[in-house]
Amino acid sequence: MERTELTPATQAELVRLVDENAQGPKRPLWPVGGRTALRYGGGAEPHRPGITISTAELTRVLDYPARDMTITVEAGITVAALQETLAKEGQRLPIDIPQPQRATLGGALATNTSGPGRFGSGTFRDYVIGISAVDSTGRRFSAGGRVVKNVAGYDLCKLLVGSLGTLGIITQVTLKVRPTPEARRIVWAVFPELRSIAPVLDRLVTSETRPAAMEVFNSKAARHIVREARLSLPAEQPVLAVAFEGTVREAEWQAAALQGELHPFQPVAAETLTDEPAAELWLAMTEYQSASDDPLTFQASLLPSHTIEFCDAASAQGVAVQSHAGNGVVVGHLPDRCATVESAALALRPLRELAERHGGHLTILNCDEAWLGRLSTFGPRRGDRDMMDRVRRQLDPLGLLSPGRFQ
């Protein structure tokens, strides 16, 4: 069976197409947006049979009462176009999405993508106040703002975030937004080894400052980020990058205060980036987590207190490591020597075991297409999977939406 691609021009047309499929051939449905994360969660690769439903034409801004600091848009709008609209009113959605010119809002929601700013600003679940989607039978359902029809019993705004297109095809979203900060400052602090950063992270818990981001990089990742940002920064050893946002006065005071707090920990170097250099570094940090030129990219989630231990173990295997350290999230890129599925599996096994030993988990974000069926994307089946399956059967009774994801 071949893959057919459909690109509805309106939400009503999307409903009609899905309904016709449900009443007729009942082919699998694969929602796609900007196609920046097709392999995440078991993959939605085009060789798999079914119907691709593209939201590329669903790009309208439906309502933007700027004074209320909310906006309602269709899910196919790109993140860049959304941010450009908000910027005209001095506002933003404070979530960092790689490849914003391609990534759609619906796709970013479905993968629950976030970046360095998640420590200070949160994730999509903190900003989605209304959502509409279409299930596999062609039924349109909504929750929260601009409600047409609610489905009782489920917090759909939170359920659909991170659902990878398995619960519904997201068509429309209402978001809370925030004012754009006047300034950003980033303190780039270099340390002799990763374990030297652990006590600094402990100190930041009681710091007088309020970081917008706390990122840790091993030297391999730091060199890449500095190169991409085209900055002259020391990057031959592990780095802690701490960002501050607010007025110029607030951001500068906090950066200076952190520099003072760092002195007892004797960093090899510590400098503060302002204005354009800070913007370029932030962009490079955001984009690095989705770098696709490595054999495999994974994300581990564990308690923040174990982040440095995990980064150290990954570094010992040649992995380039970026950590949203305040949130316990680590993104790793396997080295080129892991060029076969067997070598990749061998490298992942101890890291997955370490994450699970500390109550966390490891997920494959991207890898060679041929590896998808041979590597476990999510690892051993967790206790919450039974509940996930029950919810999925309720919202996708025909079992047509993105089959194979979360397997």
CSV table of C-alpha atoms in Angstrom, one decimal:
chain,number,residue,atom,x,y,z
A,1,MET,CA,0.0,0.0,0.0
A,2,GLU,CA,1.4,3.4,-1.0
A,3,ARG,CA,1.5,6.6,1.1
A,4,THR,CA,-0.8,9.3,-0.1
A,5,GLU,CA,-0.3,13.0,1.0
A,6,LEU,CA,-3.2,15.4,1.5
A,7,THR,CA,-2.9,19.1,2.3
A,8,PRO,CA,-6.3,20.5,3.4
A,9,ALA,CA,-6.7,24.2,2.9
A,10,THR,CA,-9.1,24.6,5.9
A,11,GLN,CA,-10.0,22.9,9.1
A,12,ALA,CA,-13.3,21.9,7.7
A,13,GLU,CA,-11.7,20.2,4.7
A,14,LEU,CA,-9.4,18.3,7.1
A,15,VAL,CA,-12.4,17.1,9.0
A,16,ARG,CA,-14.1,15.9,5.8
A,17,LEU,CA,-11.0,14.1,4.6
A,18,VAL,CA,-10.5,12.2,7.9
A,19,ASP,CA,-14.3,11.4,8.0
A,20,GLU,CA,-14.2,10.0,4.5
A,21,ASN,CA,-11.2,7.8,5.4
A,22,ALA,CA,-13.0,6.6,8.6
A,23,GLN,CA,-16.2,5.7,6.6
A,24,GLY,CA,-14.2,4.1,3.8
A,25,PRO,CA,-10.8,2.5,3.6
A,26,LYS,CA,-9.6,3.2,7.2
A,27,ARG,CA,-6.0,3.8,6.2
A,28,PRO,CA,-3.5,4.9,8.8
A,29,LEU,CA,-3.2,8.6,9.2
A,30,TRP,CA,0.1,10.4,9.7
A,31,PRO,CA,-0.2,14.1,10.7
A,32,VAL,CA,2.9,16.2,9.7
A,33,GLY,CA,3.8,19.8,10.1
A,34,GLY,CA,7.3,21.1,9.2
A,35,ARG,CA,8.8,17.6,9.1
A,36,THR,CA,11.6,18.4,11.5
A,37,ALA,CA,11.0,15.4,13.8
A,38,LEU,CA,9.6,12.6,11.6
A,39,ARG,CA,11.7,9.9,13.3
A,40,TYR,CA,10.9,10.8,16.9
A,41,GLY,CA,8.8,8.3,18.8
A,42,GLY,CA,9.2,5.4,16.4
A,43,GLY,CA,9.0,7.4,13.2
A,44,ALA,CA,6.5,8.7,10.6
A,45,GLU,CA,8.7,8.0,7.6
A,46,PRO,CA,7.1,8.3,4.2
A,47,HIS,CA,7.7,4.7,3.2
A,48,ARG,CA,5.2,3.6,5.8
A,49,PRO,CA,1.7,3.0,4.2
A,50,GLY,CA,-1.3,5.3,4.9
A,51,ILE,CA,-2.3,8.9,4.4
A,52,THR,CA,-0.1,11.9,5.3
A,53,ILE,CA,-2.2,14.8,6.5
A,54,SER,CA,-0.1,18.0,6.2
A,55,THR,CA,-1.2,21.1,8.1
A,56,ALA,CA,1.0,23.3,5.9
A,57,GLU,CA,-2.0,25.3,4.7
A,58,LEU,CA,-3.5,25.9,8.1
A,59,THR,CA,-1.6,29.1,8.9
A,60,ARG,CA,-4.2,31.7,9.9
A,61,VAL,CA,-4.1,33.9,12.9
A,62,LEU,CA,-7.7,33.7,14.1
A,63,ASP,CA,-7.7,36.0,17.1
A,64,TYR,CA,-5.0,38.2,18.7
A,65,PRO,CA,-6.3,40.4,21.6
A,66,ALA,CA,-2.8,41.6,22.4
A,67,ARG,CA,-3.9,43.4,25.6
A,68,ASP,CA,-5.1,40.0,26.9
A,69,MET,CA,-1.8,38.5,26.0
A,70,THR,CA,-3.4,35.5,24.3
A,71,ILE,CA,-3.4,34.5,20.6
A,72,THR,CA,-5.4,31.9,18.7
A,73,VAL,CA,-3.8,30.4,15.5
A,74,GLU,CA,-4.1,27.4,13.3
A,75,ALA,CA,-1.6,24.7,14.0
A,76,GLY,CA,0.2,24.8,10.6
A,77,ILE,CA,1.6,28.3,11.3
A,78,THR,CA,5.4,28.2,11.6
A,79,VAL,CA,7.0,29.1,14.9
A,80,ALA,CA,8.9,31.9,13.1
A,81,ALA,CA,5.7,33.4,11.7
A,82,LEU,CA,4.0,33.2,15.1
A,83,GLN,CA,6.9,34.9,16.8
A,84,GLU,CA,7.0,37.6,14.1
A,85,THR,CA,3.3,38.3,14.7
A,86,LEU,CA,3.8,38.6,18.4
A,87,ALA,CA,6.9,40.7,18.1
A,88,LYS,CA,4.9,43.5,16.5
A,89,GLU,CA,3.2,43.9,19.9
A,90,GLY,CA,6.4,43.5,21.9
A,91,GLN,CA,5.4,39.9,22.9
A,92,ARG,CA,6.7,36.4,22.4
A,93,LEU,CA,6.0,32.7,23.1
A,94,PRO,CA,9.0,32.0,25.4
A,95,ILE,CA,9.7,28.5,24.1
A,96,ASP,CA,12.8,27.8,22.0
A,97,ILE,CA,12.1,25.7,19.0
A,98,PRO,CA,14.9,24.6,16.6
A,99,GLN,CA,14.4,25.3,12.9
A,100,PRO,CA,11.6,27.8,13.6
A,101,GLN,CA,11.3,28.7,9.9
A,102,ARG,CA,10.2,25.1,9.2
A,103,ALA,CA,8.8,23.9,12.5
A,104,THR,CA,5.0,24.4,12.9
A,105,LEU,CA,3.3,25.2,16.1
A,106,GLY,CA,1.3,21.9,15.9
A,107,GLY,CA,4.4,19.9,15.4
A,108,ALA,CA,6.2,21.5,18.2
A,109,LEU,CA,3.3,20.9,20.5
A,110,ALA,CA,3.0,17.3,19.4
A,111,THR,CA,6.7,16.6,20.2
A,112,ASN,CA,6.6,18.9,23.3
A,113,THR,CA,9.8,20.6,22.0
A,114,SER,CA,11.6,23.1,24.3
A,115,GLY,CA,15.0,24.5,24.7
A,116,PRO,CA,17.3,26.4,27.1
A,117,GLY,CA,14.6,28.7,28.3
A,118,ARG,CA,12.5,25.9,29.8
A,119,PHE,CA,14.1,26.4,33.2
A,120,GLY,CA,12.8,30.0,33.6
A,121,SER,CA,9.8,29.9,31.3
A,122,GLY,CA,8.4,26.4,31.3
A,123,THR,CA,7.1,24.3,28.4
A,124,PHE,CA,4.1,24.2,26.1
A,125,ARG,CA,1.9,22.8,28.9
A,126,ASP,CA,2.3,26.1,30.7
A,127,TYR,CA,1.1,28.1,27.7
A,128,VAL,CA,-1.6,26.2,25.9
A,129,ILE,CA,-5.0,27.4,27.2
A,130,GLY,CA,-7.1,26.2,24.3
A,131,ILE,CA,-6.8,23.5,21.7
A,132,SER,CA,-8.8,21.9,18.9
A,133,ALA,CA,-8.1,18.6,17.1
A,134,VAL,CA,-9.7,16.0,14.9
A,135,ASP,CA,-9.8,12.3,15.9
A,136,SER,CA,-9.5,9.3,13.6
A,137,THR,CA,-13.3,9.2,13.0
A,138,GLY,CA,-13.4,12.8,11.8
A,139,ARG,CA,-14.8,14.2,15.0
A,140,ARG,CA,-13.6,17.7,15.9
A,141,PHE,CA,-13.0,18.1,19.6
A,142,SER,CA,-11.8,21.1,21.7
A,143,ALA,CA,-10.9,22.1,25.2
A,144,GLY,CA,-10.1,25.3,27.0
A,145,GLY,CA,-10.3,28.7,25.1
A,146,ARG,CA,-12.7,29.2,22.2
A,147,VAL,CA,-14.5,26.0,23.1
A,148,VAL,CA,-16.7,24.3,20.5
A,149,LYS,CA,-17.1,21.0,22.2
A,150,ASN,CA,-15.4,19.6,25.3
A,151,VAL,CA,-14.5,16.0,25.9
A,152,ALA,CA,-15.3,15.4,29.6
A,153,GLY,CA,-12.8,13.7,31.8
A,154,TYR,CA,-9.5,14.6,30.1
A,155,ASP,CA,-7.3,17.7,30.3
A,156,LEU,CA,-6.8,17.8,26.5
A,157,CYS,CA,-4.6,20.8,26.6
A,158,LYS,CA,-2.0,18.8,28.4
A,159,LEU,CA,-2.7,15.4,26.9
A,160,LEU,CA,-2.2,16.5,23.3
A,161,VAL,CA,1.1,18.2,24.1
A,162,GLY,CA,3.7,15.5,23.4
A,163,SER,CA,1.2,13.0,22.0
A,164,LEU,CA,3.1,12.7,18.7
A,165,GLY,CA,-0.1,12.7,16.6
A,166,THR,CA,-1.5,9.6,18.3
A,167,LEU,CA,-4.5,11.2,20.0
A,168,GLY,CA,-5.7,13.6,17.3
A,169,ILE,CA,-4.6,15.9,14.5
A,170,ILE,CA,-4.1,19.3,16.2
A,171,THR,CA,-5.7,22.0,14.1
A,172,GLN,CA,-6.0,25.1,16.3
A,173,VAL,CA,-4.3,26.4,19.4
A,174,THR,CA,-4.9,29.3,21.9
A,175,LEU,CA,-1.7,30.3,23.8
A,176,LYS,CA,-0.8,32.6,26.6
A,177,VAL,CA,2.1,34.8,25.6
A,178,ARG,CA,4.5,37.1,27.5
A,179,PRO,CA,6.2,40.5,27.0
A,180,THR,CA,9.5,40.3,25.2
A,181,PRO,CA,12.3,41.1,27.7
A,182,GLU,CA,14.4,44.2,27.1
A,183,ALA,CA,17.7,42.5,27.5
A,184,ARG,CA,19.5,39.1,27.9
A,185,ARG,CA,22.9,38.4,29.4
A,186,ILE,CA,24.7,35.1,29.4
A,187,VAL,CA,27.5,34.1,31.7
A,188,TRP,CA,29.8,31.6,30.0
A,189,ALA,CA,31.8,29.9,32.7
A,190,VAL,CA,34.5,27.2,31.9
A,191,PHE,CA,35.5,24.5,34.5
A,192,PRO,CA,38.3,21.9,34.5
A,193,GLU,CA,35.8,19.0,34.5
A,194,LEU,CA,32.1,18.3,34.5
A,195,ARG,CA,32.1,17.3,38.2
A,196,SER,CA,33.4,20.8,39.1
A,197,ILE,CA,30.1,22.2,37.9
A,198,ALA,CA,27.9,20.1,40.3
A,199,PRO,CA,28.5,22.3,43.4
A,200,VAL,CA,27.9,25.4,41.3
A,201,LEU,CA,24.4,24.0,40.3
A,202,ASP,CA,23.7,23.3,44.0
A,203,ARG,CA,24.7,26.9,44.8
A,204,LEU,CA,22.4,28.3,42.1
A,205,VAL,CA,19.4,26.8,44.0
A,206,THR,CA,19.9,29.5,46.7
A,207,SER,CA,21.4,32.2,44.4
A,208,GLU,CA,20.2,35.8,44.7
A,209,THR,CA,19.7,35.6,40.9
A,210,ARG,CA,16.8,34.1,38.9
A,211,PRO,CA,18.3,32.4,35.8
A,212,ALA,CA,16.3,32.1,32.6
A,213,ALA,CA,18.4,29.2,31.6
A,214,MET,CA,21.2,26.9,33.1
A,215,GLU,CA,22.9,24.9,30.4
A,216,VAL,CA,25.9,22.5,30.8
A,217,PHE,CA,28.0,21.4,27.9
A,218,ASN,CA,31.0,19.0,27.7
A,219,SER,CA,33.9,20.3,25.7
A,220,LYS,CA,32.7,18.5,22.5
A,221,ALA,CA,29.3,20.2,22.6
A,222,ALA,CA,30.8,23.6,23.7
A,223,ARG,CA,33.2,23.7,20.7
A,224,HIS,CA,30.3,23.0,18.3
A,225,ILE,CA,28.1,25.7,19.8
A,226,VAL,CA,30.9,28.3,19.8
A,227,ARG,CA,31.7,27.5,16.2
A,228,GLU,CA,28.0,27.8,15.1
A,229,ALA,CA,27.6,31.1,17.0
A,230,ARG,CA,30.8,32.4,15.4
A,231,LEU,CA,32.1,33.6,18.8
A,232,SER,CA,35.5,33.7,20.3
A,233,LEU,CA,34.9,31.9,23.6
A,234,PRO,CA,36.9,29.3,25.5
A,235,ALA,CA,35.5,25.9,24.8
A,236,GLU,CA,38.2,23.3,25.4
A,237,GLN,CA,36.7,22.3,28.7
A,238,PRO,CA,33.2,21.8,30.1
A,239,VAL,CA,31.0,24.9,30.3
A,240,LEU,CA,28.2,26.2,32.4
A,241,ALA,CA,26.1,28.9,30.6
A,242,VAL,CA,23.6,30.8,32.7
A,243,ALA,CA,21.2,33.3,31.1
A,244,PHE,CA,19.3,36.2,32.6
A,245,GLU,CA,16.5,38.2,31.1
A,246,GLY,CA,14.6,41.4,32.1
A,247,THR,CA,15.4,45.1,31.8
A,248,VAL,CA,18.9,46.0,31.0
A,249,ARG,CA,19.5,46.9,34.7
A,250,GLU,CA,18.0,43.6,35.9
A,251,ALA,CA,19.9,41.4,33.5
A,252,GLU,CA,23.2,43.2,34.1
A,253,TRP,CA,22.8,43.1,37.9
A,254,GLN,CA,22.1,39.4,37.9
A,255,ALA,CA,25.0,38.6,35.6
A,256,ALA,CA,27.4,40.6,37.8
A,257,ALA,CA,26.0,38.9,41.0
A,258,LEU,CA,26.5,35.5,39.5
A,259,GLN,CA,30.1,36.3,38.6
A,260,GLY,CA,30.6,37.1,42.2
A,261,GLU,CA,29.0,33.9,43.3
A,262,LEU,CA,31.2,31.9,41.0
A,263,HIS,CA,34.5,33.1,42.5
A,264,PRO,CA,34.7,30.5,45.3
A,265,PHE,CA,34.4,27.7,42.7
A,266,GLN,CA,37.4,29.0,40.7
A,267,PRO,CA,36.2,28.7,37.1
A,268,VAL,CA,39.0,28.5,34.5
A,269,ALA,CA,37.3,31.5,32.8
A,270,ALA,CA,34.0,33.4,33.1
A,271,GLU,CA,32.7,36.1,30.9
A,272,THR,CA,29.4,37.8,30.2
A,273,LEU,CA,27.9,38.1,26.8
A,274,THR,CA,25.6,41.0,25.9
A,275,ASP,CA,23.3,42.0,23.1
A,276,GLU,CA,24.1,40.4,19.7
A,277,PRO,CA,26.7,37.9,21.0
A,278,ALA,CA,24.2,36.7,23.6
A,279,ALA,CA,21.5,36.4,20.9
A,280,GLU,CA,23.8,34.4,18.7
A,281,LEU,CA,24.9,32.1,21.5
A,282,TRP,CA,21.2,31.5,22.5
A,283,LEU,CA,20.3,30.6,19.0
A,284,ALA,CA,23.2,28.1,18.7
A,285,MET,CA,22.3,26.5,22.0
A,286,THR,CA,18.7,26.1,20.8
A,287,GLU,CA,19.6,24.7,17.4
A,288,TYR,CA,22.3,22.2,18.7
A,289,GLN,CA,19.8,19.9,20.4
A,290,SER,CA,18.3,19.1,17.0
A,291,ALA,CA,21.6,18.7,15.1
A,292,SER,CA,21.0,15.9,12.6
A,293,ASP,CA,24.5,15.2,11.3
A,294,ASP,CA,25.3,12.7,14.0
A,295,PRO,CA,24.4,9.0,13.9
A,296,LEU,CA,21.9,9.2,16.7
A,297,THR,CA,20.5,11.9,19.1
A,298,PHE,CA,18.9,11.0,22.4
A,299,GLN,CA,17.3,12.8,25.3
A,300,ALA,CA,17.5,11.6,28.9
A,301,SER,CA,15.3,12.8,31.7
A,302,LEU,CA,16.3,12.3,35.3
A,303,LEU,CA,16.5,14.1,38.6
A,304,PRO,CA,18.6,17.3,38.3
A,305,SER,CA,20.8,16.1,41.1
A,306,HIS,CA,22.0,13.2,38.8
A,307,THR,CA,22.5,15.3,35.7
A,308,ILE,CA,26.3,15.8,36.0
A,309,GLU,CA,26.9,12.1,36.8
A,310,PHE,CA,25.0,11.2,33.6
A,311,CYS,CA,26.8,13.9,31.5
A,312,ASP,CA,30.1,12.5,32.8
A,313,ALA,CA,29.2,8.9,31.9
A,314,ALA,CA,28.1,10.0,28.4
A,315,SER,CA,31.2,12.0,27.8
A,316,ALA,CA,33.3,9.0,28.6
A,317,GLN,CA,31.7,7.3,25.6
A,318,GLY,CA,32.5,10.2,23.3
A,319,VAL,CA,29.0,11.6,23.3
A,320,ALA,CA,28.5,15.3,22.8
A,321,VAL,CA,26.4,16.5,25.7
A,322,GLN,CA,24.1,19.4,26.2
A,323,SER,CA,22.1,19.6,29.4
A,324,HIS,CA,19.2,21.7,30.5
A,325,ALA,CA,20.7,21.2,33.9
A,326,GLY,CA,18.0,22.8,36.0
A,327,ASN,CA,15.4,20.5,34.6
A,328,GLY,CA,17.3,17.3,34.6
A,329,VAL,CA,17.2,17.0,30.8
A,330,VAL,CA,20.3,15.8,28.8
A,331,VAL,CA,20.5,15.8,25.0
A,332,GLY,CA,23.3,13.6,23.6
A,333,HIS,CA,24.7,13.1,20.1
A,334,LEU,CA,26.5,9.8,19.6
A,335,PRO,CA,30.0,10.0,18.0
A,336,ASP,CA,30.7,9.1,14.4
A,337,ARG,CA,32.3,5.8,15.5
A,338,CYS,CA,28.7,4.6,16.3
A,339,ALA,CA,28.0,4.2,12.6
A,340,THR,CA,26.2,0.9,12.9
A,341,VAL,CA,23.0,0.0,14.8
A,342,GLU,CA,25.0,-2.5,16.8
A,343,SER,CA,27.5,0.1,18.0
A,344,ALA,CA,24.8,2.6,18.7
A,345,ALA,CA,22.9,0.1,20.8
A,346,LEU,CA,26.1,-0.8,22.7
A,347,ALA,CA,26.7,2.9,23.5
A,348,LEU,CA,23.1,3.5,24.6
A,349,ARG,CA,22.7,0.5,26.9
A,350,PRO,CA,24.7,1.7,29.9
A,351,LEU,CA,23.4,5.2,29.6
A,352,ARG,CA,19.7,4.1,29.5
A,353,GLU,CA,20.4,1.8,32.5
A,354,LEU,CA,22.0,4.7,34.4
A,355,ALA,CA,19.0,7.0,33.7
A,356,GLU,CA,16.5,4.3,34.8
A,357,ARG,CA,18.6,3.5,37.9
A,358,HIS,CA,17.9,7.1,38.9
A,359,GLY,CA,14.2,7.0,38.2
A,360,GLY,CA,14.5,8.5,34.7
A,361,HIS,CA,14.4,7.4,31.1
A,362,LEU,CA,16.1,7.8,27.8
A,363,THR,CA,14.4,8.4,24.5
A,364,ILE,CA,15.8,8.3,21.0
A,365,LEU,CA,15.0,11.6,19.2
A,366,ASN,CA,16.6,11.0,15.8
A,367,CYS,CA,18.6,8.2,14.1
A,368,ASP,CA,19.2,6.6,10.8
A,369,GLU,CA,15.9,5.5,9.3
A,370,ALA,CA,17.0,1.9,8.9
A,371,TRP,CA,17.6,1.7,12.7
A,372,LEU,CA,14.1,2.7,13.8
A,373,GLY,CA,12.8,-0.9,14.0
A,374,ARG,CA,15.9,-2.2,15.6
A,375,LEU,CA,16.5,0.2,18.5
A,376,SER,CA,14.0,0.7,21.4
A,377,THR,CA,12.9,4.3,21.1
A,378,PHE,CA,11.6,4.6,24.7
A,379,GLY,CA,13.3,1.6,26.4
A,380,PRO,CA,11.5,-0.9,28.7
A,381,ARG,CA,7.7,-0.5,29.0
A,382,ARG,CA,7.0,1.8,32.0
A,383,GLY,CA,4.1,1.5,34.4
A,384,ASP,CA,2.3,4.5,32.9
A,385,ARG,CA,2.1,2.9,29.4
A,386,ASP,CA,-1.1,1.0,30.3
A,387,MET,CA,-2.8,4.3,31.1
A,388,MET,CA,-1.5,5.8,28.0
A,389,ASP,CA,-2.9,2.9,25.9
A,390,ARG,CA,-6.3,3.3,27.5
A,391,VAL,CA,-6.4,7.0,26.7
A,392,ARG,CA,-5.3,6.3,23.2
A,393,ARG,CA,-8.1,3.8,22.7
A,394,GLN,CA,-10.6,6.4,23.9
A,395,LEU,CA,-9.5,9.1,21.6
A,396,ASP,CA,-8.4,7.0,18.6
A,397,PRO,CA,-11.0,4.1,18.7
A,398,LEU,CA,-10.1,3.1,15.1
A,399,GLY,CA,-6.4,2.9,15.9
A,400,LEU,CA,-5.5,4.9,12.8
A,401,LEU,CA,-3.5,7.8,14.2
A,402,SER,CA,0.3,7.5,13.8
A,403,PRO,CA,0.4,3.7,14.4
A,404,GLY,CA,3.8,2.5,15.8
A,405,ARG,CA,4.6,5.6,17.7
A,406,PHE,CA,5.2,5.1,21.4
A,407,GLN,CA,6.1,1.4,20.6
